[in-house]
Amino acid sequence: AQKVTQAQTEISVVEKEDVTLDCVYETRDTTYYLFWYKQPPSGELVFLIRRNSFDEQNEISGRYSWNFQKSTSSFNFTITASQVVDSAVYFCALSEAMKTSYDKVIFGPGTSLSVIP
Amino acid sequence: NAGVMQNPRHLVRRRGQEARLRCSPMKGHSHVYWYRQLPEEGLKFMVYLQKENIIDESGMPKERFSAEFPKEGPSILRIQQVVRGDSAAYFCASSRPGQAYNSPLHFGNGTRLTVT
């Protein structure tokens, strides 16, 4: 069965600190997609990144970076020099769309990040 | 270039009433997904529909919940005889056929259902 674990329920950091959000996933399939979504206090879901299982290259986008390690089934997300606007709940997610051709996405429980000014 | 549109944004129902949530997919999209987010939890898949067809409803509660995506008009998630446990945020996403390979799901802003 597929599962996404985000062990950190809540994290608080002071502005400008770096913070890493952990994500561990389980799947029996060799082909899958991994995602991160952000849910700010206003409630909408903001797509951040999708990575397919064939591509283990780390990715950097501005202050955001992602570390995909297939050997440990982890897809961690780091925010560098955090800002108050980064305060949100962050969801890691898994999809077997490569197998099913549609996005039945399994979400983790989320990590609530508070950035304190 | 409108995204996925959901309405209403907030819905309050008394126990026993019916709730109807609407989702208008992005232009050109014929596939719709519904997800539910219970308080303090992540999103859970409910149902995947194509025009006039339910493809996967493995996440739908067996009773009181139904979904449709007619040939014309928005997709509707219907909850009959609501109970307090139905209070949640309901998110919709849409896609084109085969799009799962090319781009990720983008979600609407959700409908927050409160059952009093």
PDB file of C-alpha atoms in Angstrom:
ATOM      1  CA  ALA A   1       0.000   0.000   0.000  1.00  0.00           C
ATOM      2  CA  GLN A   2       1.094   3.560  -0.572  1.00  0.00           C
ATOM      3  CA  LYS A   3       1.774   5.838   2.340  1.00  0.00           C
ATOM      4  CA  VAL A   4       3.340   9.222   2.967  1.00  0.00           C
ATOM      5  CA  THR A   5       4.745  10.085   6.369  1.00  0.00           C
ATOM      6  CA  GLN A   6       5.600  13.554   7.585  1.00  0.00           C
ATOM      7  CA  ALA A   7       6.913  12.978  11.075  1.00  0.00           C
ATOM      8  CA  GLN A   8       7.113  16.668  11.978  1.00  0.00           C
ATOM      9  CA  THR A   9       3.651  17.850  12.936  1.00  0.00           C
ATOM     10  CA  GLU A  10       4.653  21.415  13.766  1.00  0.00           C
ATOM     11  CA  ILE A  11       7.869  23.375  13.360  1.00  0.00           C
ATOM     12  CA  SER A  12       8.677  26.884  14.548  1.00  0.00           C
ATOM     13  CA  VAL A  13      11.685  28.806  13.332  1.00  0.00           C
ATOM     14  CA  VAL A  14      12.868  32.357  13.638  1.00  0.00           C
ATOM     15  CA  GLU A  15      12.905  34.391  10.463  1.00  0.00           C
ATOM     16  CA  LYS A  16      16.023  33.905   8.317  1.00  0.00           C
ATOM     17  CA  GLU A  17      16.729  30.470   9.714  1.00  0.00           C
ATOM     18  CA  ASP A  18      16.873  27.501   7.364  1.00  0.00           C
ATOM     19  CA  VAL A  19      14.331  24.746   7.877  1.00  0.00           C
ATOM     20  CA  THR A  20      13.967  21.248   6.444  1.00  0.00           C
ATOM     21  CA  LEU A  21      10.651  19.459   6.214  1.00  0.00           C
ATOM     22  CA  ASP A  22      10.939  15.690   6.127  1.00  0.00           C
ATOM     23  CA  CYS A  23       8.937  13.340   3.931  1.00  0.00           C
ATOM     24  CA  VAL A  24       9.173   9.556   3.763  1.00  0.00           C
ATOM     25  CA  TYR A  25       7.048   7.561   1.368  1.00  0.00           C
ATOM     26  CA  GLU A  26       6.124   3.938   0.765  1.00  0.00           C
ATOM     27  CA  THR A  27       5.130   2.388  -2.522  1.00  0.00           C
ATOM     28  CA  ARG A  28       5.576  -0.958  -4.212  1.00  0.00           C
ATOM     29  CA  ASP A  29       5.746   0.623  -7.623  1.00  0.00           C
ATOM     30  CA  THR A  30       8.937   1.559  -9.369  1.00  0.00           C
ATOM     31  CA  THR A  31       7.334   4.446 -11.229  1.00  0.00           C
ATOM     32  CA  TYR A  32       5.618   7.222  -9.353  1.00  0.00           C
ATOM     33  CA  TYR A  33       5.449  10.969  -8.818  1.00  0.00           C
ATOM     34  CA  LEU A  34       6.229  12.908  -5.654  1.00  0.00           C
ATOM     35  CA  PHE A  35       4.891  16.354  -4.855  1.00  0.00           C
ATOM     36  CA  TRP A  36       4.993  19.175  -2.379  1.00  0.00           C
ATOM     37  CA  TYR A  37       2.033  21.485  -1.876  1.00  0.00           C
ATOM     38  CA  LYS A  38       1.752  24.550   0.349  1.00  0.00           C
ATOM     39  CA  GLN A  39      -1.460  25.494   2.156  1.00  0.00           C
ATOM     40  CA  PRO A  40      -1.260  29.031   3.569  1.00  0.00           C
ATOM     41  CA  PRO A  41      -3.674  30.223   6.264  1.00  0.00           C
ATOM     42  CA  SER A  42      -6.100  31.351   3.553  1.00  0.00           C
ATOM     43  CA  GLY A  43      -6.670  27.674   2.793  1.00  0.00           C
ATOM     44  CA  GLU A  44      -5.924  27.219  -0.881  1.00  0.00           C
ATOM     45  CA  LEU A  45      -3.472  24.593  -2.119  1.00  0.00           C
ATOM     46  CA  VAL A  46      -0.426  25.866  -3.926  1.00  0.00           C
ATOM     47  CA  PHE A  47       1.560  23.440  -6.062  1.00  0.00           C
ATOM     48  CA  LEU A  48       5.320  23.681  -5.427  1.00  0.00           C
ATOM     49  CA  ILE A  49       7.026  20.799  -7.188  1.00  0.00           C
ATOM     50  CA  ARG A  50       6.540  17.442  -8.865  1.00  0.00           C
ATOM     51  CA  ARG A  51       9.348  14.943  -9.280  1.00  0.00           C
ATOM     52  CA  ASN A  52       9.169  11.597 -11.068  1.00  0.00           C
ATOM     53  CA  SER A  53      10.827   8.484  -9.711  1.00  0.00           C
ATOM     54  CA  PHE A  54      13.365   8.365 -12.525  1.00  0.00           C
ATOM     55  CA  ASP A  55      14.851  11.717 -11.670  1.00  0.00           C
ATOM     56  CA  GLU A  56      16.866  11.822  -8.458  1.00  0.00           C
ATOM     57  CA  GLN A  57      18.515  15.119  -9.178  1.00  0.00           C
ATOM     58  CA  ASN A  58      18.086  17.651  -6.438  1.00  0.00           C
ATOM     59  CA  GLU A  59      16.214  20.779  -7.401  1.00  0.00           C
ATOM     60  CA  ILE A  60      16.566  24.365  -6.325  1.00  0.00           C
ATOM     61  CA  SER A  61      14.067  27.137  -6.927  1.00  0.00           C
ATOM     62  CA  GLY A  62      14.993  30.379  -5.248  1.00  0.00           C
ATOM     63  CA  ARG A  63      14.973  29.778  -1.503  1.00  0.00           C
ATOM     64  CA  TYR A  64      13.395  26.349  -1.933  1.00  0.00           C
ATOM     65  CA  SER A  65      15.290  23.134  -2.524  1.00  0.00           C
ATOM     66  CA  TRP A  66      14.320  19.500  -2.615  1.00  0.00           C
ATOM     67  CA  ASN A  67      16.386  16.416  -1.885  1.00  0.00           C
ATOM     68  CA  PHE A  68      15.074  13.178  -3.396  1.00  0.00           C
ATOM     69  CA  GLN A  69      16.775  10.028  -2.071  1.00  0.00           C
ATOM     70  CA  LYS A  70      15.327   6.857  -3.529  1.00  0.00           C
ATOM     71  CA  SER A  71      17.565   4.691  -1.321  1.00  0.00           C
ATOM     72  CA  THR A  72      15.837   6.009   1.800  1.00  0.00           C
ATOM     73  CA  SER A  73      12.450   6.723   0.170  1.00  0.00           C
ATOM     74  CA  SER A  74      12.672  10.339   1.202  1.00  0.00           C
ATOM     75  CA  PHE A  75      11.807  13.596  -0.508  1.00  0.00           C
ATOM     76  CA  ASN A  76      12.803  16.378   1.868  1.00  0.00           C
ATOM     77  CA  PHE A  77      12.097  20.062   1.389  1.00  0.00           C
ATOM     78  CA  THR A  78      14.379  22.842   2.611  1.00  0.00           C
ATOM     79  CA  ILE A  79      13.549  26.524   2.876  1.00  0.00           C
ATOM     80  CA  THR A  80      16.595  28.728   3.125  1.00  0.00           C
ATOM     81  CA  ALA A  81      16.436  32.061   4.954  1.00  0.00           C
ATOM     82  CA  SER A  82      12.827  31.543   5.961  1.00  0.00           C
ATOM     83  CA  GLN A  83      10.351  34.412   5.852  1.00  0.00           C
ATOM     84  CA  VAL A  84       7.094  35.054   7.658  1.00  0.00           C
ATOM     85  CA  VAL A  85       5.229  34.461   4.374  1.00  0.00           C
ATOM     86  CA  ASP A  86       6.510  30.891   4.420  1.00  0.00           C
ATOM     87  CA  SER A  87       4.232  30.171   7.391  1.00  0.00           C
ATOM     88  CA  ALA A  88       1.841  27.505   6.130  1.00  0.00           C
ATOM     89  CA  VAL A  89       1.052  23.823   6.211  1.00  0.00           C
ATOM     90  CA  TYR A  90       3.182  21.866   3.776  1.00  0.00           C
ATOM     91  CA  PHE A  91       2.031  18.582   2.309  1.00  0.00           C
ATOM     92  CA  CYS A  92       4.165  15.925   0.722  1.00  0.00           C
ATOM     93  CA  ALA A  93       2.285  13.620  -1.638  1.00  0.00           C
ATOM     94  CA  LEU A  94       2.694  10.558  -3.842  1.00  0.00           C
ATOM     95  CA  SER A  95       0.939   9.573  -7.061  1.00  0.00           C
ATOM     96  CA  GLU A  96       1.110   6.421  -9.093  1.00  0.00           C
ATOM     97  CA  ALA A  97      -0.061   8.270 -12.172  1.00  0.00           C
ATOM     98  CA  MET A  98       2.549   6.595 -14.312  1.00  0.00           C
ATOM     99  CA  LYS A  99       0.786   3.307 -13.687  1.00  0.00           C
ATOM    100  CA  THR A 100      -2.815   4.401 -13.524  1.00  0.00           C
ATOM    101  CA  SER A 101      -2.668   7.362 -15.925  1.00  0.00           C
ATOM    102  CA  TYR A 102      -4.620   9.463 -13.469  1.00  0.00           C
ATOM    103  CA  ASP A 103      -3.659  11.315 -10.318  1.00  0.00           C
ATOM    104  CA  LYS A 104      -4.954   9.411  -7.325  1.00  0.00           C
ATOM    105  CA  VAL A 105      -2.708  11.328  -4.998  1.00  0.00           C
ATOM    106  CA  ILE A 106      -1.848  10.121  -1.513  1.00  0.00           C
ATOM    107  CA  PHE A 107      -1.145  13.052   0.800  1.00  0.00           C
ATOM    108  CA  GLY A 108       0.894  13.067   3.965  1.00  0.00           C
ATOM    109  CA  PRO A 109      -0.629  14.549   7.123  1.00  0.00           C
ATOM    110  CA  GLY A 110       1.208  17.836   6.650  1.00  0.00           C
ATOM    111  CA  THR A 111       3.768  19.839   8.584  1.00  0.00           C
ATOM    112  CA  SER A 112       2.676  23.166  10.006  1.00  0.00           C
ATOM    113  CA  LEU A 113       5.508  25.679   9.709  1.00  0.00           C
ATOM    114  CA  SER A 114       5.479  28.884  11.718  1.00  0.00           C
ATOM    115  CA  VAL A 115       8.101  31.492  10.948  1.00  0.00           C
ATOM    116  CA  ILE A 116       8.448  33.947  13.781  1.00  0.00           C
ATOM    117  CA  PRO A 117       9.582  37.489  12.978  1.00  0.00           C
TER     118      PRO A 117
ATOM    119  CA  ASN B   1      -7.262  31.722 -18.107  1.00  0.00           C
ATOM    120  CA  ALA B   2      -9.427  30.774 -15.146  1.00  0.00           C
ATOM    121  CA  GLY B   3      -8.342  27.913 -12.949  1.00  0.00           C
ATOM    122  CA  VAL B   4     -10.574  25.365 -11.302  1.00  0.00           C
ATOM    123  CA  MET B   5     -13.581  27.179  -9.854  1.00  0.00           C
ATOM    124  CA  GLN B   6     -15.385  25.895  -6.808  1.00  0.00           C
ATOM    125  CA  ASN B   7     -18.498  27.304  -5.216  1.00  0.00           C
ATOM    126  CA  PRO B   8     -19.620  28.130  -2.754  1.00  0.00           C
ATOM    127  CA  ARG B   9     -16.435  28.998  -0.903  1.00  0.00           C
ATOM    128  CA  HIS B  10     -18.162  28.448   2.441  1.00  0.00           C
ATOM    129  CA  LEU B  11     -21.304  26.435   3.085  1.00  0.00           C
ATOM    130  CA  VAL B  12     -23.162  26.045   6.362  1.00  0.00           C
ATOM    131  CA  ARG B  13     -25.747  23.317   6.750  1.00  0.00           C
ATOM    132  CA  ARG B  14     -27.754  22.012   9.675  1.00  0.00           C
ATOM    133  CA  ARG B  15     -27.644  18.327  10.476  1.00  0.00           C
ATOM    134  CA  GLY B  16     -29.941  16.403   8.158  1.00  0.00           C
ATOM    135  CA  GLN B  17     -29.850  18.905   5.317  1.00  0.00           C
ATOM    136  CA  GLU B  18     -28.287  18.319   1.915  1.00  0.00           C
ATOM    137  CA  ALA B  19     -25.060  19.910   0.744  1.00  0.00           C
ATOM    138  CA  ARG B  20     -24.226  20.471  -2.922  1.00  0.00           C
ATOM    139  CA  LEU B  21     -20.707  21.459  -3.855  1.00  0.00           C
ATOM    140  CA  ARG B  22     -19.891  22.595  -7.370  1.00  0.00           C
ATOM    141  CA  CYS B  23     -16.713  22.384  -9.361  1.00  0.00           C
ATOM    142  CA  SER B  24     -16.141  23.922 -12.777  1.00  0.00           C
ATOM    143  CA  PRO B  25     -13.006  22.455 -14.332  1.00  0.00           C
ATOM    144  CA  MET B  26     -10.436  24.424 -16.237  1.00  0.00           C
ATOM    145  CA  LYS B  27     -11.312  25.101 -19.841  1.00  0.00           C
ATOM    146  CA  GLY B  28     -10.728  22.045 -21.996  1.00  0.00           C
ATOM    147  CA  HIS B  29     -10.571  19.674 -19.041  1.00  0.00           C
ATOM    148  CA  SER B  30     -12.897  16.703 -19.027  1.00  0.00           C
ATOM    149  CA  HIS B  31     -11.649  14.907 -15.910  1.00  0.00           C
ATOM    150  CA  VAL B  32     -12.438  15.913 -12.349  1.00  0.00           C
ATOM    151  CA  TYR B  33     -11.163  14.765  -8.962  1.00  0.00           C
ATOM    152  CA  TRP B  34     -12.665  15.403  -5.533  1.00  0.00           C
ATOM    153  CA  TYR B  35     -10.605  15.339  -2.344  1.00  0.00           C
ATOM    154  CA  ARG B  36     -11.643  15.902   1.262  1.00  0.00           C
ATOM    155  CA  GLN B  37      -9.580  17.498   3.995  1.00  0.00           C
ATOM    156  CA  LEU B  38     -10.801  16.840   7.504  1.00  0.00           C
ATOM    157  CA  PRO B  39      -9.668  19.311  10.196  1.00  0.00           C
ATOM    158  CA  GLU B  40      -5.971  18.978  11.019  1.00  0.00           C
ATOM    159  CA  GLU B  41      -5.466  16.289   8.369  1.00  0.00           C
ATOM    160  CA  GLY B  42      -4.122  15.928   4.848  1.00  0.00           C
ATOM    161  CA  LEU B  43      -6.274  15.568   1.780  1.00  0.00           C
ATOM    162  CA  LYS B  44      -7.911  12.239   1.033  1.00  0.00           C
ATOM    163  CA  PHE B  45      -8.932  11.106  -2.447  1.00  0.00           C
ATOM    164  CA  MET B  46     -12.668  10.635  -2.835  1.00  0.00           C
ATOM    165  CA  VAL B  47     -13.599  10.169  -6.490  1.00  0.00           C
ATOM    166  CA  TYR B  48     -12.353  10.564 -10.053  1.00  0.00           C
ATOM    167  CA  LEU B  49     -14.836  11.306 -12.823  1.00  0.00           C
ATOM    168  CA  GLN B  50     -14.781  11.810 -16.534  1.00  0.00           C
ATOM    169  CA  LYS B  51     -17.689  13.378 -18.369  1.00  0.00           C
ATOM    170  CA  GLU B  52     -20.788  11.273 -17.506  1.00  0.00           C
ATOM    171  CA  ASN B  53     -18.661   8.476 -15.994  1.00  0.00           C
ATOM    172  CA  ILE B  54     -17.364   7.645 -12.532  1.00  0.00           C
ATOM    173  CA  ILE B  55     -13.958   6.021 -12.995  1.00  0.00           C
ATOM    174  CA  ASP B  56     -12.758   5.536  -9.422  1.00  0.00           C
ATOM    175  CA  GLU B  57     -14.918   6.124  -6.357  1.00  0.00           C
ATOM    176  CA  SER B  58     -12.832   4.078  -3.965  1.00  0.00           C
ATOM    177  CA  GLY B  59     -12.542   6.984  -1.519  1.00  0.00           C
ATOM    178  CA  MET B  60     -16.222   7.844  -1.333  1.00  0.00           C
ATOM    179  CA  PRO B  61     -18.173   6.958   1.809  1.00  0.00           C
ATOM    180  CA  LYS B  62     -20.667   4.231   0.964  1.00  0.00           C
ATOM    181  CA  GLU B  63     -23.710   6.156   2.082  1.00  0.00           C
ATOM    182  CA  ARG B  64     -25.039   9.696   1.653  1.00  0.00           C
ATOM    183  CA  PHE B  65     -22.255  10.817  -0.731  1.00  0.00           C
ATOM    184  CA  SER B  66     -22.557  10.940  -4.504  1.00  0.00           C
ATOM    185  CA  ALA B  67     -20.777  12.686  -7.333  1.00  0.00           C
ATOM    186  CA  GLU B  68     -21.577  13.433 -10.921  1.00  0.00           C
ATOM    187  CA  PHE B  69     -20.013  15.188 -13.866  1.00  0.00           C
ATOM    188  CA  PRO B  70     -22.692  15.707 -16.498  1.00  0.00           C
ATOM    189  CA  LYS B  71     -22.094  16.343 -20.162  1.00  0.00           C
ATOM    190  CA  GLU B  72     -22.929  19.999 -19.590  1.00  0.00           C
ATOM    191  CA  GLY B  73     -22.298  21.974 -16.457  1.00  0.00           C
ATOM    192  CA  PRO B  74     -20.102  21.610 -13.405  1.00  0.00           C
ATOM    193  CA  SER B  75     -19.278  18.529 -11.416  1.00  0.00           C
ATOM    194  CA  ILE B  76     -21.426  18.187  -8.302  1.00  0.00           C
ATOM    195  CA  LEU B  77     -20.502  16.529  -5.032  1.00  0.00           C
ATOM    196  CA  ARG B  78     -23.690  15.854  -3.126  1.00  0.00           C
ATOM    197  CA  ILE B  79     -23.926  14.965   0.543  1.00  0.00           C
ATOM    198  CA  GLN B  80     -27.327  13.968   1.806  1.00  0.00           C
ATOM    199  CA  GLN B  81     -28.454  14.195   5.440  1.00  0.00           C
ATOM    200  CA  VAL B  82     -25.230  15.826   6.551  1.00  0.00           C
ATOM    201  CA  VAL B  83     -23.743  15.059   9.953  1.00  0.00           C
ATOM    202  CA  ARG B  84     -21.177  16.991  11.982  1.00  0.00           C
ATOM    203  CA  GLY B  85     -18.440  14.624  10.840  1.00  0.00           C
ATOM    204  CA  ASP B  86     -18.921  15.826   7.263  1.00  0.00           C
ATOM    205  CA  SER B  87     -17.517  19.235   8.241  1.00  0.00           C
ATOM    206  CA  ALA B  88     -14.388  19.566   6.150  1.00  0.00           C
ATOM    207  CA  ALA B  89     -12.800  21.338   3.224  1.00  0.00           C
ATOM    208  CA  TYR B  90     -13.639  19.745  -0.107  1.00  0.00           C
ATOM    209  CA  PHE B  91     -11.200  20.334  -2.943  1.00  0.00           C
ATOM    210  CA  CYS B  92     -11.682  19.744  -6.625  1.00  0.00           C
ATOM    211  CA  ALA B  93      -9.025  19.377  -9.332  1.00  0.00           C
ATOM    212  CA  SER B  94      -9.301  18.870 -13.070  1.00  0.00           C
ATOM    213  CA  SER B  95      -7.215  17.535 -15.924  1.00  0.00           C
ATOM    214  CA  ARG B  96      -7.212  16.625 -19.591  1.00  0.00           C
ATOM    215  CA  PRO B  97      -7.037  12.973 -20.677  1.00  0.00           C
ATOM    216  CA  GLY B  98      -3.523  11.663 -20.141  1.00  0.00           C
ATOM    217  CA  GLN B  99      -2.448  14.884 -18.510  1.00  0.00           C
ATOM    218  CA  ALA B 100      -1.198  13.078 -15.448  1.00  0.00           C
ATOM    219  CA  TYR B 101       1.962  12.325 -17.415  1.00  0.00           C
ATOM    220  CA  ASN B 102       2.533  15.912 -18.391  1.00  0.00           C
ATOM    221  CA  SER B 103       1.539  18.137 -15.530  1.00  0.00           C
ATOM    222  CA  PRO B 104       0.458  17.900 -11.923  1.00  0.00           C
ATOM    223  CA  LEU B 105      -2.996  18.452 -10.554  1.00  0.00           C
ATOM    224  CA  HIS B 106      -3.957  22.010  -9.767  1.00  0.00           C
ATOM    225  CA  PHE B 107      -6.668  22.405  -7.211  1.00  0.00           C
ATOM    226  CA  GLY B 108      -9.514  24.836  -6.788  1.00  0.00           C
ATOM    227  CA  ASN B 109      -9.718  26.971  -3.659  1.00  0.00           C
ATOM    228  CA  GLY B 110     -12.007  24.487  -1.940  1.00  0.00           C
ATOM    229  CA  THR B 111     -15.420  24.590  -0.304  1.00  0.00           C
ATOM    230  CA  ARG B 112     -15.471  24.726   3.467  1.00  0.00           C
ATOM    231  CA  LEU B 113     -18.506  22.855   4.711  1.00  0.00           C
ATOM    232  CA  THR B 114     -19.638  23.437   8.280  1.00  0.00           C
ATOM    233  CA  VAL B 115     -22.407  21.316   9.702  1.00  0.00           C
ATOM    234  CA  THR B 116     -24.094  22.787  12.764  1.00  0.00           C
TER     235      THR B 116
END
